[in-house]
Amino acid sequence: MQNDHSRELMSMQARHLTEAANIKKQYEKDLSFLQSVVRKALAWFPRFREMLRMDELCRRVGFNDEQTEMLIKGKPLKYSGVLYSETHRRRFKTENVIARIVPDETNSRKFTLRIDGMPIVRWFREQAERLQHYVQPERNGQGLKM
């Protein structure tokens, strides 16, 4: 009985190793295929890489999949919510802003994410300055001004 059990266990282990090897081969084949498709897409569509960069940026600042898809298609998005700036390491609350991806004015191969018509980097900078001005108390010569 113990010999039968050992044989069965070895048979199952061998089957498992074979299946694992087959899965690995299929994974490598699929990965190779997808890499070739991406290479072709990058060659055939020069703006494809830039659109992928915009997709990533939209997701990092806080747009969901549906909103990001709308922006990538070039449609304006009316947005109220929170946007995150990695540069300032903070979230900024927004109300009724218009977000849009447009071709960059200085480089036609690039795109820019704009909020209310201004590049998002400048928009974040203005929000941070506004917040800093609001939070920073005014001082007179002897302490806080009340």
PDB file of N, CA and C in Angstrom, residues 77-140:
ATOM      1  N   LEU A  77     -13.719  66.834 -20.433  1.00  0.00           N
ATOM      2  CA  LEU A  77     -14.345  66.170 -19.299  1.00  0.00           C
ATOM      3  C   LEU A  77     -14.628  67.204 -18.217  1.00  0.00           C
ATOM      4  N   LYS A  78     -15.897  67.369 -17.872  1.00  0.00           N
ATOM      5  CA  LYS A  78     -16.250  68.241 -16.754  1.00  0.00           C
ATOM      6  C   LYS A  78     -16.056  67.416 -15.492  1.00  0.00           C
ATOM      7  N   TYR A  79     -15.253  67.938 -14.557  1.00  0.00           N
ATOM      8  CA  TYR A  79     -14.837  67.130 -13.415  1.00  0.00           C
ATOM      9  C   TYR A  79     -14.953  67.898 -12.111  1.00  0.00           C
ATOM     10  N   SER A  80     -15.491  67.232 -11.122  1.00  0.00           N
ATOM     11  CA  SER A  80     -15.487  67.713  -9.749  1.00  0.00           C
ATOM     12  C   SER A  80     -14.980  66.557  -8.903  1.00  0.00           C
ATOM     13  N   GLY A  81     -14.028  66.822  -8.064  1.00  0.00           N
ATOM     14  CA  GLY A  81     -13.455  65.764  -7.244  1.00  0.00           C
ATOM     15  C   GLY A  81     -12.095  66.179  -6.742  1.00  0.00           C
ATOM     16  N   VAL A  82     -11.211  65.205  -6.664  1.00  0.00           N
ATOM     17  CA  VAL A  82      -9.879  65.428  -6.130  1.00  0.00           C
ATOM     18  C   VAL A  82      -8.849  65.003  -7.167  1.00  0.00           C
ATOM     19  N   LEU A  83      -7.834  65.841  -7.364  1.00  0.00           N
ATOM     20  CA  LEU A  83      -6.722  65.509  -8.257  1.00  0.00           C
ATOM     21  C   LEU A  83      -5.442  65.505  -7.430  1.00  0.00           C
ATOM     22  N   TYR A  84      -4.560  64.549  -7.723  1.00  0.00           N
ATOM     23  CA  TYR A  84      -3.334  64.377  -6.947  1.00  0.00           C
ATOM     24  C   TYR A  84      -2.125  64.852  -7.739  1.00  0.00           C
ATOM     25  N   SER A  85      -1.281  65.637  -7.070  1.00  0.00           N
ATOM     26  CA  SER A  85      -0.027  66.102  -7.669  1.00  0.00           C
ATOM     27  C   SER A  85       1.133  65.380  -6.996  1.00  0.00           C
ATOM     28  N   GLU A  86       1.889  64.612  -7.784  1.00  0.00           N
ATOM     29  CA  GLU A  86       3.070  63.942  -7.234  1.00  0.00           C
ATOM     30  C   GLU A  86       4.141  64.958  -6.865  1.00  0.00           C
ATOM     31  N   THR A  87       4.227  66.030  -7.631  1.00  0.00           N
ATOM     32  CA  THR A  87       5.220  67.072  -7.362  1.00  0.00           C
ATOM     33  C   THR A  87       4.989  67.705  -5.995  1.00  0.00           C
ATOM     34  N   HIS A  88       3.736  68.028  -5.693  1.00  0.00           N
ATOM     35  CA  HIS A  88       3.409  68.680  -4.430  1.00  0.00           C
ATOM     36  C   HIS A  88       3.037  67.689  -3.329  1.00  0.00           C
ATOM     37  N   ARG A  89       2.915  66.418  -3.721  1.00  0.00           N
ATOM     38  CA  ARG A  89       2.558  65.342  -2.790  1.00  0.00           C
ATOM     39  C   ARG A  89       1.289  65.668  -1.996  1.00  0.00           C
ATOM     40  N   ARG A  90       0.303  66.117  -2.708  1.00  0.00           N
ATOM     41  CA  ARG A  90      -0.959  66.432  -2.050  1.00  0.00           C
ATOM     42  C   ARG A  90      -2.107  66.366  -3.043  1.00  0.00           C
ATOM     43  N   ARG A  91      -3.287  66.291  -2.489  1.00  0.00           N
ATOM     44  CA  ARG A  91      -4.508  66.249  -3.285  1.00  0.00           C
ATOM     45  C   ARG A  91      -5.140  67.637  -3.287  1.00  0.00           C
ATOM     46  N   PHE A  92      -5.714  68.003  -4.430  1.00  0.00           N
ATOM     47  CA  PHE A  92      -6.378  69.291  -4.564  1.00  0.00           C
ATOM     48  C   PHE A  92      -7.828  69.051  -4.952  1.00  0.00           C
ATOM     49  N   LYS A  93      -8.725  69.640  -4.195  1.00  0.00           N
ATOM     50  CA  LYS A  93     -10.153  69.509  -4.473  1.00  0.00           C
ATOM     51  C   LYS A  93     -10.508  70.424  -5.649  1.00  0.00           C
ATOM     52  N   THR A  94     -11.314  69.904  -6.562  1.00  0.00           N
ATOM     53  CA  THR A  94     -11.720  70.675  -7.734  1.00  0.00           C
ATOM     54  C   THR A  94     -13.234  70.672  -7.839  1.00  0.00           C
ATOM     55  N   GLU A  95     -13.763  71.736  -8.417  1.00  0.00           N
ATOM     56  CA  GLU A  95     -15.202  71.790  -8.668  1.00  0.00           C
ATOM     57  C   GLU A  95     -15.438  72.366 -10.056  1.00  0.00           C
ATOM     58  N   ASN A  96     -16.124  71.588 -10.864  1.00  0.00           N
ATOM     59  CA  ASN A  96     -16.538  72.012 -12.204  1.00  0.00           C
ATOM     60  C   ASN A  96     -15.382  72.529 -13.063  1.00  0.00           C
ATOM     61  N   VAL A  97     -14.289  71.782 -13.075  1.00  0.00           N
ATOM     62  CA  VAL A  97     -13.195  72.130 -13.977  1.00  0.00           C
ATOM     63  C   VAL A  97     -13.379  71.347 -15.269  1.00  0.00           C
ATOM     64  N   ILE A  98     -12.753  71.817 -16.324  1.00  0.00           N
ATOM     65  CA  ILE A  98     -12.786  71.110 -17.603  1.00  0.00           C
ATOM     66  C   ILE A  98     -11.383  70.565 -17.861  1.00  0.00           C
ATOM     67  N   ALA A  99     -11.292  69.246 -17.949  1.00  0.00           N
ATOM     68  CA  ALA A  99     -10.015  68.581 -18.249  1.00  0.00           C
ATOM     69  C   ALA A  99     -10.042  68.162 -19.705  1.00  0.00           C
ATOM     70  N   ARG A 100      -8.873  68.219 -20.331  1.00  0.00           N
ATOM     71  CA  ARG A 100      -8.793  67.849 -21.746  1.00  0.00           C
ATOM     72  C   ARG A 100      -7.356  67.515 -22.103  1.00  0.00           C
ATOM     73  N   ILE A 101      -7.187  66.557 -22.985  1.00  0.00           N
ATOM     74  CA  ILE A 101      -5.870  66.251 -23.537  1.00  0.00           C
ATOM     75  C   ILE A 101      -5.807  66.882 -24.913  1.00  0.00           C
ATOM     76  N   VAL A 102      -4.784  67.710 -25.127  1.00  0.00           N
ATOM     77  CA  VAL A 102      -4.625  68.413 -26.400  1.00  0.00           C
ATOM     78  C   VAL A 102      -3.188  68.260 -26.877  1.00  0.00           C
ATOM     79  N   PRO A 103      -2.948  68.427 -28.177  1.00  0.00           N
ATOM     80  CA  PRO A 103      -1.564  68.403 -28.662  1.00  0.00           C
ATOM     81  C   PRO A 103      -0.753  69.525 -28.012  1.00  0.00           C
ATOM     82  N   ASP A 104       0.487  69.217 -27.700  1.00  0.00           N
ATOM     83  CA  ASP A 104       1.380  70.203 -27.094  1.00  0.00           C
ATOM     84  C   ASP A 104       1.667  71.312 -28.096  1.00  0.00           C
ATOM     85  N   GLU A 105       1.694  72.539 -27.631  1.00  0.00           N
ATOM     86  CA  GLU A 105       1.915  73.689 -28.518  1.00  0.00           C
ATOM     87  C   GLU A 105       3.354  73.754 -29.029  1.00  0.00           C
ATOM     88  N   THR A 106       4.301  73.227 -28.249  1.00  0.00           N
ATOM     89  CA  THR A 106       5.709  73.318 -28.633  1.00  0.00           C
ATOM     90  C   THR A 106       6.216  72.082 -29.370  1.00  0.00           C
ATOM     91  N   ASN A 107       5.545  70.942 -29.192  1.00  0.00           N
ATOM     92  CA  ASN A 107       5.989  69.702 -29.821  1.00  0.00           C
ATOM     93  C   ASN A 107       4.758  68.941 -30.310  1.00  0.00           C
ATOM     94  N   SER A 108       4.582  68.875 -31.612  1.00  0.00           N
ATOM     95  CA  SER A 108       3.374  68.269 -32.175  1.00  0.00           C
ATOM     96  C   SER A 108       3.287  66.760 -31.922  1.00  0.00           C
ATOM     97  N   ARG A 109       4.388  66.133 -31.529  1.00  0.00           N
ATOM     98  CA  ARG A 109       4.361  64.695 -31.247  1.00  0.00           C
ATOM     99  C   ARG A 109       3.922  64.390 -29.813  1.00  0.00           C
ATOM    100  N   LYS A 110       3.777  65.406 -29.005  1.00  0.00           N
ATOM    101  CA  LYS A 110       3.427  65.219 -27.599  1.00  0.00           C
ATOM    102  C   LYS A 110       2.025  65.749 -27.324  1.00  0.00           C
ATOM    103  N   PHE A 111       1.495  65.338 -26.186  1.00  0.00           N
ATOM    104  CA  PHE A 111       0.197  65.797 -25.722  1.00  0.00           C
ATOM    105  C   PHE A 111       0.343  66.418 -24.341  1.00  0.00           C
ATOM    106  N   THR A 112      -0.632  67.232 -23.994  1.00  0.00           N
ATOM    107  CA  THR A 112      -0.652  67.884 -22.694  1.00  0.00           C
ATOM    108  C   THR A 112      -2.018  67.706 -22.066  1.00  0.00           C
ATOM    109  N   LEU A 113      -2.024  67.383 -20.791  1.00  0.00           N
ATOM    110  CA  LEU A 113      -3.264  67.347 -20.039  1.00  0.00           C
ATOM    111  C   LEU A 113      -3.494  68.747 -19.499  1.00  0.00           C
ATOM    112  N   ARG A 114      -4.648  69.301 -19.807  1.00  0.00           N
ATOM    113  CA  ARG A 114      -4.955  70.672 -19.372  1.00  0.00           C
ATOM    114  C   ARG A 114      -6.184  70.667 -18.476  1.00  0.00           C
ATOM    115  N   ILE A 115      -6.127  71.534 -17.486  1.00  0.00           N
ATOM    116  CA  ILE A 115      -7.261  71.751 -16.594  1.00  0.00           C
ATOM    117  C   ILE A 115      -7.674  73.209 -16.759  1.00  0.00           C
ATOM    118  N   ASP A 116      -8.910  73.428 -17.112  1.00  0.00           N
ATOM    119  CA  ASP A 116      -9.417  74.770 -17.391  1.00  0.00           C
ATOM    120  C   ASP A 116      -8.509  75.540 -18.350  1.00  0.00           C
ATOM    121  N   GLY A 117      -8.003  74.843 -19.353  1.00  0.00           N
ATOM    122  CA  GLY A 117      -7.216  75.482 -20.405  1.00  0.00           C
ATOM    123  C   GLY A 117      -5.742  75.643 -20.118  1.00  0.00           C
ATOM    124  N   MET A 118      -5.295  75.353 -18.895  1.00  0.00           N
ATOM    125  CA  MET A 118      -3.865  75.517 -18.606  1.00  0.00           C
ATOM    126  C   MET A 118      -3.225  74.155 -18.342  1.00  0.00           C
ATOM    127  N   PRO A 119      -1.942  74.036 -18.704  1.00  0.00           N
ATOM    128  CA  PRO A 119      -1.253  72.760 -18.466  1.00  0.00           C
ATOM    129  C   PRO A 119      -1.381  72.354 -16.995  1.00  0.00           C
ATOM    130  N   ILE A 120      -1.523  71.063 -16.769  1.00  0.00           N
ATOM    131  CA  ILE A 120      -1.796  70.586 -15.418  1.00  0.00           C
ATOM    132  C   ILE A 120      -0.674  70.941 -14.443  1.00  0.00           C
ATOM    133  N   VAL A 121       0.559  70.992 -14.915  1.00  0.00           N
ATOM    134  CA  VAL A 121       1.678  71.363 -14.031  1.00  0.00           C
ATOM    135  C   VAL A 121       1.473  72.781 -13.505  1.00  0.00           C
ATOM    136  N   ARG A 122       1.114  73.692 -14.396  1.00  0.00           N
ATOM    137  CA  ARG A 122       0.878  75.073 -13.974  1.00  0.00           C
ATOM    138  C   ARG A 122      -0.367  75.173 -13.097  1.00  0.00           C
ATOM    139  N   TRP A 123      -1.395  74.403 -13.438  1.00  0.00           N
ATOM    140  CA  TRP A 123      -2.616  74.408 -12.643  1.00  0.00           C
ATOM    141  C   TRP A 123      -2.327  73.954 -11.216  1.00  0.00           C
ATOM    142  N   PHE A 124      -1.556  72.869 -11.054  1.00  0.00           N
ATOM    143  CA  PHE A 124      -1.180  72.392  -9.722  1.00  0.00           C
ATOM    144  C   PHE A 124      -0.360  73.449  -8.981  1.00  0.00           C
ATOM    145  N   ARG A 125       0.569  74.096  -9.687  1.00  0.00           N
ATOM    146  CA  ARG A 125       1.407  75.123  -9.063  1.00  0.00           C
ATOM    147  C   ARG A 125       0.538  76.260  -8.521  1.00  0.00           C
ATOM    148  N   GLU A 126      -0.427  76.703  -9.314  1.00  0.00           N
ATOM    149  CA  GLU A 126      -1.327  77.779  -8.876  1.00  0.00           C
ATOM    150  C   GLU A 126      -2.170  77.339  -7.682  1.00  0.00           C
ATOM    151  N   GLN A 127      -2.634  76.101  -7.698  1.00  0.00           N
ATOM    152  CA  GLN A 127      -3.420  75.606  -6.573  1.00  0.00           C
ATOM    153  C   GLN A 127      -2.576  75.558  -5.303  1.00  0.00           C
ATOM    154  N   ALA A 128      -1.320  75.119  -5.435  1.00  0.00           N
ATOM    155  CA  ALA A 128      -0.430  75.051  -4.279  1.00  0.00           C
ATOM    156  C   ALA A 128      -0.128  76.444  -3.737  1.00  0.00           C
ATOM    157  N   GLU A 129       0.116  77.402  -4.637  1.00  0.00           N
ATOM    158  CA  GLU A 129       0.390  78.774  -4.206  1.00  0.00           C
ATOM    159  C   GLU A 129      -0.833  79.373  -3.523  1.00  0.00           C
ATOM    160  N   ARG A 130      -1.994  79.126  -4.064  1.00  0.00           N
ATOM    161  CA  ARG A 130      -3.238  79.630  -3.475  1.00  0.00           C
ATOM    162  C   ARG A 130      -3.433  79.035  -2.074  1.00  0.00           C
ATOM    163  N   LEU A 131      -3.178  77.741  -1.951  1.00  0.00           N
ATOM    164  CA  LEU A 131      -3.323  77.070  -0.663  1.00  0.00           C
ATOM    165  C   LEU A 131      -2.295  77.597   0.341  1.00  0.00           C
ATOM    166  N   GLN A 132      -1.061  77.774  -0.105  1.00  0.00           N
ATOM    167  CA  GLN A 132      -0.007  78.264   0.775  1.00  0.00           C
ATOM    168  C   GLN A 132      -0.332  79.682   1.245  1.00  0.00           C
ATOM    169  N   HIS A 133      -0.814  80.509   0.350  1.00  0.00           N
ATOM    170  CA  HIS A 133      -1.176  81.880   0.710  1.00  0.00           C
ATOM    171  C   HIS A 133      -2.328  81.884   1.710  1.00  0.00           C
ATOM    172  N   TYR A 134      -3.285  80.975   1.533  1.00  0.00           N
ATOM    173  CA  TYR A 134      -4.438  80.891   2.412  1.00  0.00           C
ATOM    174  C   TYR A 134      -4.043  80.387   3.801  1.00  0.00           C
ATOM    175  N   VAL A 135      -3.152  79.400   3.845  1.00  0.00           N
ATOM    176  CA  VAL A 135      -2.761  78.773   5.105  1.00  0.00           C
ATOM    177  C   VAL A 135      -1.744  79.618   5.866  1.00  0.00           C
ATOM    178  N   GLN A 136      -0.851  80.272   5.148  1.00  0.00           N
ATOM    179  CA  GLN A 136       0.218  81.039   5.790  1.00  0.00           C
ATOM    180  C   GLN A 136      -0.354  82.304   6.426  1.00  0.00           C
ATOM    181  N   PRO A 137      -0.250  82.447   7.745  1.00  0.00           N
ATOM    182  CA  PRO A 137      -0.809  83.623   8.403  1.00  0.00           C
ATOM    183  C   PRO A 137       0.022  84.866   8.123  1.00  0.00           C
ATOM    184  N   GLU A 138      -0.650  86.010   8.120  1.00  0.00           N
ATOM    185  CA  GLU A 138       0.068  87.284   7.950  1.00  0.00           C
ATOM    186  C   GLU A 138       0.712  87.620   9.286  1.00  0.00           C
ATOM    187  N   ARG A 139       1.887  88.186   9.234  1.00  0.00           N
ATOM    188  CA  ARG A 139       2.611  88.524  10.463  1.00  0.00           C
ATOM    189  C   ARG A 139       2.886  90.014  10.505  1.00  0.00           C
ATOM    190  N   ASN A 140       2.789  90.552  11.702  1.00  0.00           N
ATOM    191  CA  ASN A 140       3.280  91.905  11.886  1.00  0.00           C
ATOM    192  C   ASN A 140       4.565  91.809  12.708  1.00  0.00           C
TER     193      ASN A 140
END
